[in-house]
mmCIF file of C-alpha atoms in Angstrom:
data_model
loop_
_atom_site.group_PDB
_atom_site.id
_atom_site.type_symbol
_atom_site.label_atom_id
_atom_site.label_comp_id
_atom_site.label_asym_id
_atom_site.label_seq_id
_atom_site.Cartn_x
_atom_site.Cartn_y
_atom_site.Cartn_z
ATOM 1 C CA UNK A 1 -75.682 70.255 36.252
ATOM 2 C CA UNK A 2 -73.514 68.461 38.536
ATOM 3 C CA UNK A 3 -70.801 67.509 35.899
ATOM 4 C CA UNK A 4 -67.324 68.511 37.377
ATOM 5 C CA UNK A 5 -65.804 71.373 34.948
ATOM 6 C CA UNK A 6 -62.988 68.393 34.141
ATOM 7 C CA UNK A 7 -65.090 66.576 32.261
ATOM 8 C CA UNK A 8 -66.266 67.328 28.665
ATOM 9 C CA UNK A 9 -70.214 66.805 28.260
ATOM 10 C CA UNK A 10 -71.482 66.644 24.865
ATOM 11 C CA UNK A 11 -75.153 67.378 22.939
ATOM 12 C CA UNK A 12 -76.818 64.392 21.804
ATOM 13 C CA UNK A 13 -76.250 65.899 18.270
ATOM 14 C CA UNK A 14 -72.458 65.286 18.815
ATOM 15 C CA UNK A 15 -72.678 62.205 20.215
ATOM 16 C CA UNK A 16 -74.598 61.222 16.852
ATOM 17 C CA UNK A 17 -71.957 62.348 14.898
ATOM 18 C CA UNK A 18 -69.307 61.057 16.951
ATOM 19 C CA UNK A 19 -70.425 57.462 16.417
ATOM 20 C CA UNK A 20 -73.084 57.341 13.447
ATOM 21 C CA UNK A 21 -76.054 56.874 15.719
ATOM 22 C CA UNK A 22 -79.405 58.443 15.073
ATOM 23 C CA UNK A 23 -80.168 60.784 17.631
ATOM 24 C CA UNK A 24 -83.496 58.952 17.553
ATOM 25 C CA UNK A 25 -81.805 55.449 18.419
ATOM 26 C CA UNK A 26 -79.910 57.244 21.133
ATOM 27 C CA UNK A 27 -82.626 58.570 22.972
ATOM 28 C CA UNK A 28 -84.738 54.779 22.305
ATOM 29 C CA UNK A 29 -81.761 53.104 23.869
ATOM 30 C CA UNK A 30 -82.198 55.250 26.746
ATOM 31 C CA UNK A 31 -85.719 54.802 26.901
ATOM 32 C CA UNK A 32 -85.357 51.087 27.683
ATOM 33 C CA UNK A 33 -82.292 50.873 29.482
ATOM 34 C CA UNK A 34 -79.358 50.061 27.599
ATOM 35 C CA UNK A 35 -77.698 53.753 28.025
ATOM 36 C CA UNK A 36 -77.845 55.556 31.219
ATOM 37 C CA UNK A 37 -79.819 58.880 30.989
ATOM 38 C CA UNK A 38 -77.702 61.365 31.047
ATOM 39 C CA UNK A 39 -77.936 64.836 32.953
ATOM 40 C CA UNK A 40 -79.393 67.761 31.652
ATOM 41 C CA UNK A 41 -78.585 71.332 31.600
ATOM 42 C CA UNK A 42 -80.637 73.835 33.259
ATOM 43 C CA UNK A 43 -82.342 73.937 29.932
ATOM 44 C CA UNK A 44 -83.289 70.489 29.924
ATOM 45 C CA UNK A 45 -80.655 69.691 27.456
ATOM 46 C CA UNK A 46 -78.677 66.321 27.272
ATOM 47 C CA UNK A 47 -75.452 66.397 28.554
ATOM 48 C CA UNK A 48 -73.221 63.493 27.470
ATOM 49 C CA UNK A 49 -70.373 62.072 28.793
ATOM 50 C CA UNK A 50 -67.327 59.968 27.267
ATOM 51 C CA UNK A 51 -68.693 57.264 29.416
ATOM 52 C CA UNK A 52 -71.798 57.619 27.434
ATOM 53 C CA UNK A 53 -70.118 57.305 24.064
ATOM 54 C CA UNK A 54 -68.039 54.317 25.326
ATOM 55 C CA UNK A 55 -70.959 52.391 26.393
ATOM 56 C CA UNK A 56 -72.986 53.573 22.865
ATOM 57 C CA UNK A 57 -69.921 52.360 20.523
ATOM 58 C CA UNK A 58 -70.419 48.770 22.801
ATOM 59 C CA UNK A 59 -74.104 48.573 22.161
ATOM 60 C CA UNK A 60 -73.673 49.192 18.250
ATOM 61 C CA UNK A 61 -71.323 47.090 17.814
ATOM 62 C CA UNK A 62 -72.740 44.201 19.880
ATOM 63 C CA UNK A 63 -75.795 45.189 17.298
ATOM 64 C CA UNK A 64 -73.957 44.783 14.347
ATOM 65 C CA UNK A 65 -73.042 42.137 14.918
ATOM 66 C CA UNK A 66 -76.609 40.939 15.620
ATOM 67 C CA UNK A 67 -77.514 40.563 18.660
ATOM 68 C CA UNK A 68 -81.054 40.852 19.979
ATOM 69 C CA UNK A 69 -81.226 44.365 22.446
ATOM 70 C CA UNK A 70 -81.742 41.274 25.496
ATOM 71 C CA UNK A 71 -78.786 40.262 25.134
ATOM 72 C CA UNK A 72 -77.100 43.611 24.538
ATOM 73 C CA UNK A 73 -78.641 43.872 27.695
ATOM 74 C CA UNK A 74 -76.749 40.407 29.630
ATOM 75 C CA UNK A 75 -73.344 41.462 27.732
ATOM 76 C CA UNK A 76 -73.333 45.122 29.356
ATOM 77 C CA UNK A 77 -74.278 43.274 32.535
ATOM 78 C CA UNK A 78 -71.622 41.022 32.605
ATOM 79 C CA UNK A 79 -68.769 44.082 31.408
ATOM 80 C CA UNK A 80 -69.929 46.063 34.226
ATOM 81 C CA UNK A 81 -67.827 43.164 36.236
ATOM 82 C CA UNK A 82 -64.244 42.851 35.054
ATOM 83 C CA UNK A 83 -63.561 40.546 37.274
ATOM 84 C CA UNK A 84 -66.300 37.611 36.791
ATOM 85 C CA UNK A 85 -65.187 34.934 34.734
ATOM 86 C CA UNK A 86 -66.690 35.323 30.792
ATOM 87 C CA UNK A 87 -68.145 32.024 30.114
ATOM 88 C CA UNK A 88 -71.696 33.594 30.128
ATOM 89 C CA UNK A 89 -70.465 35.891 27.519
ATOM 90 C CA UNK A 90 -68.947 32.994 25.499
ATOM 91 C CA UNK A 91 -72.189 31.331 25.576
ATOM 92 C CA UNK A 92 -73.921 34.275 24.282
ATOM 93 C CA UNK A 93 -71.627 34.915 20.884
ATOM 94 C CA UNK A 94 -71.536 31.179 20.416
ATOM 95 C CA UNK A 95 -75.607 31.235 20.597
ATOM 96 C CA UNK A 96 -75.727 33.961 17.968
ATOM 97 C CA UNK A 97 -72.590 32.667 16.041
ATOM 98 C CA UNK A 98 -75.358 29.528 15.872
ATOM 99 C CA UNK A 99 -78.205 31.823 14.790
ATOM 100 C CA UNK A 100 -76.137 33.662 12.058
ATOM 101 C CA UNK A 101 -75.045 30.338 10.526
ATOM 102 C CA UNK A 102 -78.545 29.206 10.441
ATOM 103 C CA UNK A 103 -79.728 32.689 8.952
ATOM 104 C CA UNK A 104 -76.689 31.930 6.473
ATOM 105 C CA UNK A 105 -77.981 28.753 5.144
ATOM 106 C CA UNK A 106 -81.686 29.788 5.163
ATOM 107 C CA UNK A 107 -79.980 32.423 2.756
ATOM 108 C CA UNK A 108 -78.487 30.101 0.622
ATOM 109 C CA UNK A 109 -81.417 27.876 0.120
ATOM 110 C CA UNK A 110 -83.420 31.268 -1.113
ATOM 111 C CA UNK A 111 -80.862 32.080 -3.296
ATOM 112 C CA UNK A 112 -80.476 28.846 -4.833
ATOM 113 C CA UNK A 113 -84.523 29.068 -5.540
ATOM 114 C CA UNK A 114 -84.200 32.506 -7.079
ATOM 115 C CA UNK A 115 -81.365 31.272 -9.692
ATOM 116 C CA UNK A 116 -83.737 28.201 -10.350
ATOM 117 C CA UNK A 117 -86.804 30.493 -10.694
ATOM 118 C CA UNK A 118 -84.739 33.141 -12.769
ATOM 119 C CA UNK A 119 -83.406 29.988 -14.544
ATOM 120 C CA UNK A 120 -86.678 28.958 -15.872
ATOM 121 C CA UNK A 121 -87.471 32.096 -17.335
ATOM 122 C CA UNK A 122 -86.477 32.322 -21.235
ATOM 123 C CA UNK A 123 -88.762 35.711 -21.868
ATOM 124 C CA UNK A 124 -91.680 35.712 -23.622
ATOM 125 C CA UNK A 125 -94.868 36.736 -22.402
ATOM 126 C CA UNK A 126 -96.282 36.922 -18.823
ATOM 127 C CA UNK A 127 -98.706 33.863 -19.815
ATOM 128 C CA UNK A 128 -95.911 31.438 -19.801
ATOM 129 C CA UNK A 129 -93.486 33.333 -17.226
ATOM 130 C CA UNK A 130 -91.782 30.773 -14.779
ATOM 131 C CA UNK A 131 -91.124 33.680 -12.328
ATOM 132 C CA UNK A 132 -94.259 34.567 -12.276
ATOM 133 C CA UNK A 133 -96.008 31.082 -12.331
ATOM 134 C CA UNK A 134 -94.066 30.053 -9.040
ATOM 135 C CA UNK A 135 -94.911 33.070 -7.182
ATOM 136 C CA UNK A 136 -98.783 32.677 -7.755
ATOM 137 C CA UNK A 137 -98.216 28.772 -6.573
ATOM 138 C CA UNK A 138 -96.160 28.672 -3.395
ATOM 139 C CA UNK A 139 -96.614 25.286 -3.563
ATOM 140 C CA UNK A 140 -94.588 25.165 -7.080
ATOM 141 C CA UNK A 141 -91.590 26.227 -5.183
ATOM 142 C CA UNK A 142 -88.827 23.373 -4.405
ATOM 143 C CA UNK A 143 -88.910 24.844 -0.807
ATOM 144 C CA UNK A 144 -92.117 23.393 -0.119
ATOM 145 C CA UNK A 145 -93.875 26.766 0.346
ATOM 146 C CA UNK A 146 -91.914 27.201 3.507
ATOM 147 C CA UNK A 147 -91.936 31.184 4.919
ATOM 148 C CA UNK A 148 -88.644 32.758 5.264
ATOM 149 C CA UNK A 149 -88.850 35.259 7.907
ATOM 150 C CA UNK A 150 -86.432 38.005 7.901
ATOM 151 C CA UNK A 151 -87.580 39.793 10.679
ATOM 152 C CA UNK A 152 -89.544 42.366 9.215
#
């Protein structure tokens, strides 16, 4: 292992615990780029650095706060260069402050439906249950049978 004796290394196990990260989502975010793979002990054991965690913290935050892995990808890019000017990083929260809003008032419109669906329903039997009744018809819905897609 080529890691100077100065600097601490830590097991992927820590490095979960360190920062709430599955050790499965640790090694997928190496798998496709977004964190460096680290070296390994003669063992074949992952050795990480504080460089590593750093750079994890980043990437779950920036996925938090929603953004796709792509542009996880672009926002690493452009912090890798202190010195470039951050107007392509601007551009990418403003694009997903635009998406979130739009998630926000898909949202709302569903939840509005639900209180008018849970509205109509004054018990009784199934037969005459309003909840029911609009799921089998789509079309009864005031949304126009429109899919919400939440991603999954």
């Amino acid at each position: 292992m080529a890691t100077t004796t100065l600097e601490r290394a830590y097991s992927i196990g820590k490095v979960s615990e360190a920062t709430g990260c599955k050790v499965e989502t640790i090694r997928f975010y190496e798998q496709i780029g977004l964190l460096p793979e680290p070296e390994r002990t003669e063992g074949k054991q992952r050795r990480y650095l504080a460089s590593h965690i750093d750079r994890l913290r980043f990437i779950l935050h920036a996925r938090d706060l929603g953004f796709s892995v792509e542009a996880v990808r672009e926002l690493l890019k452009l912090a890798a260069d202190p010195s470039a000017p951050c107007e392509q990083a601007d551009e990418i929260a403003r694009a997903q402050l635009a998406a979130v809003r739009a998630k926000i008032a898909r949202l709302m419109d569903l939840a509005e439906e639900l209180e008018r669906v849970a509205d109509g329903c004054h018990g009784g039997r199934i037969a005459d249950c309003r909840v029911i009744e609009v799921l089998a018809e789509h079309g009864a819905c005031s949304h126009g049978g429109a899919r919400y897609d939440d991603g999954r």
